[in-house]
Short mmCIF file of N, CA and C in Angstrom, two decimals:
data_model
loop_
_atom_site.label_atom_id
_atom_site.label_comp_id
_atom_site.label_asym_id
_atom_site.label_seq_id
_atom_site.Cartn_x
_atom_site.Cartn_y
_atom_site.Cartn_z
N MET M 1 -20.61 -11.62 -13.60
CA MET M 1 -20.31 -10.84 -11.94
C MET M 1 -18.93 -11.14 -11.83
N ALA M 2 -18.29 -10.10 -11.13
CA ALA M 2 -16.87 -10.02 -10.84
C ALA M 2 -16.66 -11.11 -9.61
N GLU M 3 -15.41 -11.41 -9.74
CA GLU M 3 -14.98 -12.58 -8.89
C GLU M 3 -14.07 -12.23 -7.69
N PRO M 4 -13.84 -12.86 -6.58
CA PRO M 4 -12.76 -12.47 -5.75
C PRO M 4 -11.41 -12.24 -6.66
N MET M 5 -10.31 -11.43 -6.27
CA MET M 5 -9.19 -11.24 -6.80
C MET M 5 -8.31 -12.52 -6.84
N THR M 6 -8.63 -13.29 -5.84
CA THR M 6 -7.89 -14.70 -6.00
C THR M 6 -8.21 -15.68 -6.71
N ALA M 7 -9.26 -15.44 -7.73
CA ALA M 7 -9.51 -16.15 -8.93
C ALA M 7 -8.29 -15.50 -10.07
N PHE M 8 -7.75 -14.68 -9.90
CA PHE M 8 -6.80 -14.16 -10.88
C PHE M 8 -5.40 -13.92 -10.46
N THR M 9 -5.12 -14.39 -9.12
CA THR M 9 -3.69 -14.45 -8.59
C THR M 9 -3.56 -15.95 -8.44
N THR M 10 -2.32 -16.32 -8.34
CA THR M 10 -1.75 -17.84 -8.18
C THR M 10 -0.98 -17.91 -6.45
N ASP M 11 -0.36 -16.72 -6.36
CA ASP M 11 0.21 -16.79 -4.85
C ASP M 11 0.79 -15.53 -4.34
N PHE M 12 1.14 -15.14 -3.12
CA PHE M 12 1.70 -14.04 -2.79
C PHE M 12 3.26 -14.01 -3.40
N GLN M 13 3.72 -12.87 -3.98
CA GLN M 13 4.75 -12.55 -4.76
C GLN M 13 5.85 -11.99 -4.09
N HIS M 14 5.81 -11.01 -3.49
CA HIS M 14 6.68 -9.93 -2.64
C HIS M 14 6.23 -8.86 -1.72
N SER M 15 6.82 -8.27 -0.97
CA SER M 15 6.59 -7.42 -0.22
C SER M 15 7.56 -6.35 -0.64
N GLY M 16 7.07 -5.17 -0.80
CA GLY M 16 7.95 -4.05 -1.06
C GLY M 16 8.40 -2.88 0.09
N MET M 17 9.71 -2.65 0.12
CA MET M 17 10.08 -1.79 1.10
C MET M 17 11.28 -0.86 0.80
N PRO M 18 11.19 0.41 0.68
CA PRO M 18 12.09 1.41 0.04
C PRO M 18 13.25 1.26 1.27
N ALA M 19 14.46 1.09 0.70
CA ALA M 19 15.83 0.99 1.35
C ALA M 19 16.43 2.49 1.90
N LYS M 20 16.95 2.92 3.12
CA LYS M 20 17.77 3.90 3.11
C LYS M 20 19.04 3.92 2.65
N ASP M 21 19.54 2.79 2.64
CA ASP M 21 20.87 2.68 1.87
C ASP M 21 20.84 1.09 1.21
N LEU M 22 20.69 1.10 -0.18
CA LEU M 22 20.37 -0.38 -0.71
C LEU M 22 21.53 -1.39 -0.35
N ASP M 23 22.74 -0.96 -0.49
CA ASP M 23 24.03 -1.81 -0.08
C ASP M 23 23.60 -2.34 1.29
N GLU M 24 23.53 -1.55 2.21
CA GLU M 24 23.47 -1.96 3.61
C GLU M 24 22.30 -3.12 3.78
N THR M 25 21.35 -2.53 3.15
CA THR M 25 19.96 -3.59 3.18
C THR M 25 20.21 -4.65 2.72
N ILE M 26 20.98 -4.76 1.53
CA ILE M 26 21.35 -6.27 0.78
C ILE M 26 22.34 -6.80 1.84
N GLU M 27 23.19 -6.47 2.34
CA GLU M 27 24.19 -6.89 3.15
C GLU M 27 23.49 -7.33 4.43
N PHE M 28 22.72 -6.59 4.91
CA PHE M 28 22.12 -7.04 6.42
C PHE M 28 21.08 -8.43 6.06
N TYR M 29 20.45 -8.12 4.89
CA TYR M 29 19.33 -9.46 4.70
C TYR M 29 20.37 -10.70 4.21
N THR M 30 21.36 -10.52 3.45
CA THR M 30 22.20 -11.69 2.84
C THR M 30 23.15 -12.14 4.01
N GLN M 31 23.88 -11.42 4.48
CA GLN M 31 25.04 -11.76 5.26
C GLN M 31 24.55 -12.01 6.94
N LYS M 32 23.56 -11.27 7.17
CA LYS M 32 23.39 -11.50 8.59
C LYS M 32 22.20 -12.32 8.58
N LEU M 33 20.90 -12.21 7.86
CA LEU M 33 19.83 -13.07 8.05
C LEU M 33 19.84 -14.23 7.21
N GLY M 34 20.57 -14.34 5.99
CA GLY M 34 20.89 -15.64 5.38
C GLY M 34 19.87 -15.54 4.30
N PHE M 35 19.10 -14.59 3.83
CA PHE M 35 18.54 -14.42 2.76
C PHE M 35 19.57 -14.70 1.26
N GLU M 36 18.88 -14.77 -0.01
CA GLU M 36 19.63 -15.00 -0.93
C GLU M 36 19.06 -13.75 -2.08
N LEU M 37 20.15 -13.26 -2.78
CA LEU M 37 19.96 -11.78 -3.50
C LEU M 37 19.35 -12.82 -4.76
N ALA M 38 18.03 -12.61 -5.12
CA ALA M 38 17.31 -13.36 -6.23
C ALA M 38 17.45 -12.61 -7.41
N GLY M 39 17.72 -11.31 -7.23
CA GLY M 39 17.96 -10.19 -8.39
C GLY M 39 18.25 -8.83 -8.09
N LEU M 40 19.01 -8.32 -8.73
CA LEU M 40 19.20 -6.87 -8.54
C LEU M 40 19.20 -6.25 -10.18
N PHE M 41 18.44 -5.33 -9.81
CA PHE M 41 17.80 -4.52 -11.32
C PHE M 41 17.88 -3.13 -11.28
N HIS M 42 18.09 -2.52 -12.46
CA HIS M 42 18.01 -1.04 -12.63
C HIS M 42 16.88 -0.52 -12.91
N ASN M 43 16.12 0.47 -12.59
CA ASN M 43 14.94 1.12 -12.70
C ASN M 43 15.38 2.65 -12.96
N GLY M 44 15.38 2.80 -14.25
CA GLY M 44 15.91 4.32 -14.45
C GLY M 44 17.42 4.39 -14.05
N GLU M 45 17.53 5.55 -13.06
CA GLU M 45 18.85 5.60 -12.35
C GLU M 45 19.13 4.83 -11.01
N ASN M 46 17.89 4.31 -10.55
CA ASN M 46 17.97 3.78 -9.33
C ASN M 46 18.23 2.25 -9.55
N ARG M 47 18.35 1.44 -8.31
CA ARG M 47 18.62 0.15 -8.30
C ARG M 47 17.50 -0.67 -7.70
N CYS M 48 17.08 -1.80 -7.67
CA CYS M 48 16.07 -2.32 -7.02
C CYS M 48 16.56 -4.08 -6.89
N ALA M 49 16.52 -4.41 -5.53
CA ALA M 49 16.88 -5.80 -5.31
C ALA M 49 15.75 -6.81 -4.67
N PHE M 50 15.75 -8.05 -5.02
CA PHE M 50 14.77 -8.77 -4.71
C PHE M 50 15.70 -9.92 -3.80
N LEU M 51 15.25 -9.82 -2.55
CA LEU M 51 15.75 -10.70 -1.42
C LEU M 51 14.74 -11.85 -1.05
N ARG M 52 15.29 -13.16 -1.08
CA ARG M 52 14.36 -14.19 -0.81
C ARG M 52 14.86 -15.35 0.41
N TYR M 53 13.94 -15.67 1.04
CA TYR M 53 14.20 -16.63 2.07
C TYR M 53 13.02 -17.66 1.91
N GLY M 54 13.28 -19.02 1.48
CA GLY M 54 11.80 -19.66 1.39
C GLY M 54 10.82 -19.05 0.47
N HIS M 55 9.95 -18.92 0.83
CA HIS M 55 8.64 -18.34 0.39
C HIS M 55 8.40 -16.76 0.36
N LEU M 56 9.37 -16.07 1.27
CA LEU M 56 9.33 -14.97 1.45
C LEU M 56 10.15 -14.05 0.38
N THR M 57 9.67 -13.26 -0.42
CA THR M 57 10.44 -12.28 -1.08
C THR M 57 10.12 -10.98 -0.87
N ILE M 58 11.29 -10.12 -0.69
CA ILE M 58 11.43 -8.67 -0.30
C ILE M 58 11.77 -7.88 -1.51
N GLU M 59 11.16 -7.18 -2.01
CA GLU M 59 11.63 -6.12 -3.02
C GLU M 59 11.93 -4.71 -2.13
N THR M 60 13.33 -4.38 -2.45
CA THR M 60 13.91 -3.26 -1.89
C THR M 60 14.72 -2.29 -2.72
N TRP M 61 14.27 -1.05 -2.94
CA TRP M 61 14.79 -0.32 -3.66
C TRP M 61 15.31 1.10 -3.08
N GLU M 62 16.05 1.59 -4.01
CA GLU M 62 16.52 3.10 -3.83
C GLU M 62 15.92 4.20 -4.49
N GLY M 63 16.10 5.22 -4.32
CA GLY M 63 15.17 6.53 -4.63
C GLY M 63 13.96 6.92 -4.04
N ASP M 64 13.40 6.35 -3.19
CA ASP M 64 12.44 6.72 -2.50
C ASP M 64 12.62 6.87 -1.07
N PRO M 65 12.20 7.84 -0.08
CA PRO M 65 12.65 7.84 1.27
C PRO M 65 12.19 6.63 2.02
N ALA M 66 12.98 6.23 2.96
CA ALA M 66 12.48 4.90 3.77
C ALA M 66 11.79 5.62 5.05
N PRO M 67 10.82 5.14 5.20
CA PRO M 67 9.76 5.87 6.28
C PRO M 67 10.59 5.84 7.65
N MET M 68 11.60 4.94 7.96
CA MET M 68 12.23 4.49 9.40
C MET M 68 11.37 4.51 10.46
N VAL M 69 10.04 3.80 10.44
CA VAL M 69 9.41 3.60 11.30
C VAL M 69 8.50 2.34 11.26
N THR M 70 7.76 1.86 12.23
CA THR M 70 7.17 0.52 11.99
C THR M 70 6.25 0.97 11.06
N GLY M 71 5.71 -0.09 10.01
CA GLY M 71 4.67 0.15 9.10
C GLY M 71 5.38 0.46 7.99
N ALA M 72 6.85 0.37 7.85
CA ALA M 72 7.59 0.77 6.75
C ALA M 72 7.08 0.07 5.56
N ILE M 73 6.51 -1.09 5.36
CA ILE M 73 6.26 -2.04 4.23
C ILE M 73 5.35 -1.01 3.61
N ASN M 74 6.14 -0.80 2.05
CA ASN M 74 5.36 0.04 1.07
C ASN M 74 4.07 -0.57 0.24
N HIS M 75 4.27 -2.00 0.00
CA HIS M 75 3.27 -2.77 -0.61
C HIS M 75 3.51 -4.23 -0.76
N TRP M 76 2.18 -5.10 -0.80
CA TRP M 76 2.24 -6.43 -0.86
C TRP M 76 2.11 -6.53 -2.52
N ALA M 77 2.52 -7.58 -2.90
CA ALA M 77 2.28 -7.69 -4.36
C ALA M 77 1.98 -9.36 -4.40
N LEU M 78 0.91 -9.68 -5.49
CA LEU M 78 0.18 -11.02 -5.63
C LEU M 78 0.60 -11.43 -7.20
N ASP M 79 1.14 -12.88 -7.51
CA ASP M 79 1.42 -13.20 -8.66
C ASP M 79 0.03 -13.12 -9.53
N THR M 80 -0.07 -12.71 -10.61
CA THR M 80 -1.13 -12.83 -11.38
C THR M 80 -0.58 -13.46 -12.96
N PRO M 81 -1.25 -14.62 -13.47
CA PRO M 81 -0.69 -15.25 -14.85
C PRO M 81 -1.73 -14.26 -15.89
N ASP M 82 -2.62 -13.41 -15.71
CA ASP M 82 -3.08 -12.61 -16.97
C ASP M 82 -3.58 -11.35 -16.29
N ILE M 83 -2.89 -10.37 -16.33
CA ILE M 83 -2.80 -9.04 -15.80
C ILE M 83 -3.92 -8.19 -16.41
N GLU M 84 -4.20 -8.46 -17.79
CA GLU M 84 -5.47 -7.87 -18.14
C GLU M 84 -6.83 -8.30 -17.52
N ALA M 85 -6.86 -9.60 -17.64
CA ALA M 85 -8.16 -10.22 -16.55
C ALA M 85 -8.27 -9.70 -15.23
N ALA M 86 -7.06 -9.55 -14.73
CA ALA M 86 -7.10 -9.21 -13.37
C ALA M 86 -7.42 -7.83 -13.02
N PHE M 87 -7.18 -6.85 -14.13
CA PHE M 87 -7.26 -5.39 -14.04
C PHE M 87 -8.58 -5.06 -14.42
N GLU M 88 -9.32 -5.72 -15.33
CA GLU M 88 -10.71 -5.85 -15.52
C GLU M 88 -11.70 -6.19 -14.48
N ASN M 89 -11.28 -7.12 -13.65
CA ASN M 89 -12.05 -7.73 -12.65
C ASN M 89 -12.08 -6.58 -11.67
N ALA M 90 -10.65 -6.27 -11.21
CA ALA M 90 -10.53 -5.25 -10.23
C ALA M 90 -11.58 -4.08 -10.65
N LYS M 91 -11.55 -3.60 -11.54
CA LYS M 91 -12.56 -2.62 -11.96
C LYS M 91 -14.07 -3.05 -11.71
N ALA M 92 -14.28 -4.22 -12.19
CA ALA M 92 -15.80 -4.57 -12.13
C ALA M 92 -16.27 -4.57 -10.55
N LEU M 93 -15.08 -5.15 -9.50
CA LEU M 93 -15.43 -4.79 -8.30
C LEU M 93 -15.56 -3.57 -7.66
N GLY M 94 -15.07 -2.83 -8.54
CA GLY M 94 -15.17 -1.31 -7.72
C GLY M 94 -13.84 -0.86 -6.90
N LEU M 95 -12.99 -1.94 -7.17
CA LEU M 95 -11.94 -1.35 -6.25
C LEU M 95 -11.28 -0.03 -6.61
N GLU M 96 -10.61 0.41 -5.56
CA GLU M 96 -10.02 1.81 -5.73
C GLU M 96 -8.66 1.78 -6.32
N LEU M 97 -8.49 1.91 -7.84
CA LEU M 97 -7.24 1.75 -8.46
C LEU M 97 -6.55 3.09 -8.14
N LYS M 98 -5.12 2.63 -7.60
CA LYS M 98 -4.03 3.51 -7.70
C LYS M 98 -3.47 3.99 -9.19
N ASP M 99 -3.49 2.81 -9.99
CA ASP M 99 -2.84 3.11 -11.25
C ASP M 99 -4.14 3.06 -12.45
N GLU M 100 -4.19 3.97 -13.04
CA GLU M 100 -5.45 4.21 -14.22
C GLU M 100 -5.11 3.17 -15.37
N SER M 101 -4.05 2.53 -15.60
CA SER M 101 -3.76 1.56 -16.53
C SER M 101 -2.70 0.47 -16.12
N ILE M 102 -2.45 -0.53 -16.95
CA ILE M 102 -1.45 -1.48 -16.57
C ILE M 102 -0.19 -0.51 -16.57
N GLN M 103 0.79 -1.08 -15.69
CA GLN M 103 2.21 -0.25 -15.47
C GLN M 103 3.22 -1.55 -16.16
N SER M 104 4.31 -1.24 -16.62
CA SER M 104 5.38 -1.91 -16.80
C SER M 104 6.70 -1.22 -16.66
N ILE M 105 7.52 -2.62 -16.01
CA ILE M 105 8.93 -2.05 -15.84
C ILE M 105 9.88 -3.23 -16.75
N PRO M 106 10.33 -2.87 -17.92
CA PRO M 106 10.89 -3.64 -18.91
C PRO M 106 12.34 -4.51 -18.35
N SER M 107 12.86 -3.66 -17.30
CA SER M 107 14.23 -4.06 -16.84
C SER M 107 14.10 -5.14 -15.88
N PHE M 108 12.96 -5.54 -15.40
CA PHE M 108 12.95 -6.28 -14.12
C PHE M 108 12.95 -7.91 -14.60
N TRP M 109 13.53 -8.65 -14.07
CA TRP M 109 13.74 -10.16 -14.61
C TRP M 109 14.28 -10.34 -15.91
N ASP M 110 13.67 -11.57 -16.43
CA ASP M 110 14.29 -11.66 -17.89
C ASP M 110 13.63 -10.84 -18.74
N LYS M 111 12.47 -10.58 -18.84
CA LYS M 111 11.57 -10.21 -19.93
C LYS M 111 10.93 -8.87 -19.36
N GLY M 112 10.68 -8.54 -17.97
CA GLY M 112 10.14 -7.26 -17.65
C GLY M 112 8.67 -7.67 -16.75
N ILE M 113 8.22 -6.97 -16.22
CA ILE M 113 6.98 -7.20 -15.55
C ILE M 113 5.90 -6.08 -16.10
N ARG M 114 4.71 -6.57 -15.74
CA ARG M 114 3.41 -5.66 -16.00
C ARG M 114 2.61 -5.69 -14.81
N TYR M 115 1.83 -4.68 -14.22
CA TYR M 115 1.46 -4.69 -12.87
C TYR M 115 0.42 -3.58 -12.73
N PHE M 116 -0.47 -3.56 -11.64
CA PHE M 116 -1.13 -2.25 -11.29
C PHE M 116 -1.52 -2.42 -9.88
N ASN M 117 -1.76 -1.40 -9.28
CA ASN M 117 -2.05 -1.11 -7.84
C ASN M 117 -3.23 -0.88 -7.59
N ILE M 118 -3.97 -1.35 -6.48
CA ILE M 118 -5.02 -0.72 -5.79
C ILE M 118 -4.58 -0.19 -4.34
N TYR M 119 -5.68 0.42 -3.82
CA TYR M 119 -5.82 0.72 -2.37
C TYR M 119 -6.65 -0.36 -1.44
N GLY M 120 -5.99 -0.68 -0.68
CA GLY M 120 -6.83 -1.44 0.59
C GLY M 120 -7.73 -0.67 1.46
N PRO M 121 -8.27 -1.00 2.45
CA PRO M 121 -9.28 0.02 3.25
C PRO M 121 -8.54 0.74 4.30
N ASN M 122 -7.13 0.32 4.45
CA ASN M 122 -6.25 1.32 5.31
C ASN M 122 -5.17 2.00 4.46
N ALA M 123 -5.59 2.37 3.41
CA ALA M 123 -4.72 3.19 2.39
C ALA M 123 -3.51 2.17 2.00
N GLU M 124 -3.24 1.05 2.37
CA GLU M 124 -2.30 -0.06 1.89
C GLU M 124 -2.29 0.07 0.43
N THR M 125 -1.26 -0.28 -0.09
CA THR M 125 -0.84 -0.48 -1.67
C THR M 125 -0.92 -1.96 -1.68
N ILE M 126 -1.78 -2.58 -3.13
CA ILE M 126 -1.89 -3.97 -3.25
C ILE M 126 -1.38 -4.02 -4.67
N GLU M 127 -0.51 -4.83 -4.80
CA GLU M 127 -0.10 -4.80 -6.39
C GLU M 127 -0.13 -5.90 -6.86
N PHE M 128 -0.79 -6.26 -7.86
CA PHE M 128 -1.02 -7.33 -8.75
C PHE M 128 -0.11 -7.28 -10.24
N CYS M 129 0.73 -8.47 -10.09
CA CYS M 129 2.12 -8.09 -10.76
C CYS M 129 2.10 -9.55 -11.72
N GLN M 130 2.66 -9.24 -12.94
CA GLN M 130 2.71 -10.72 -13.86
C GLN M 130 4.17 -10.35 -14.51
N ILE M 131 5.04 -11.70 -13.92
CA ILE M 131 6.15 -11.65 -14.64
C ILE M 131 6.15 -12.01 -15.98
N ILE M 132 6.94 -11.35 -17.02
CA ILE M 132 6.78 -11.77 -18.18
C ILE M 132 7.59 -12.87 -18.36
#
């Protein structure tokens, strides 16, 4: 029997938000709000920044249009130590998968990430992410 997805996650990892201007966004969050720039990575031709304050991490990137309206958060991400088990459980629960398979971005963090996304009941994207 499938379990709730919290059985396959350890914590809230980050929230994702596309940036109108990545440099301006980094400056605002670090210089004006006091966040730490936890990481700046390339994803193809675009850059992606992780901004951290306490337990909150915001992933923000260039290359996708920023909605510029309330509700501009793109996704929520949960830490998972076993992406394969989480993916199989999501399928067993009958969750609406946004990704047909586990995805990866090898340029994030030291050794990359593996992740998949599902849709919530309000069409929100929920990511399950394993930092390798």
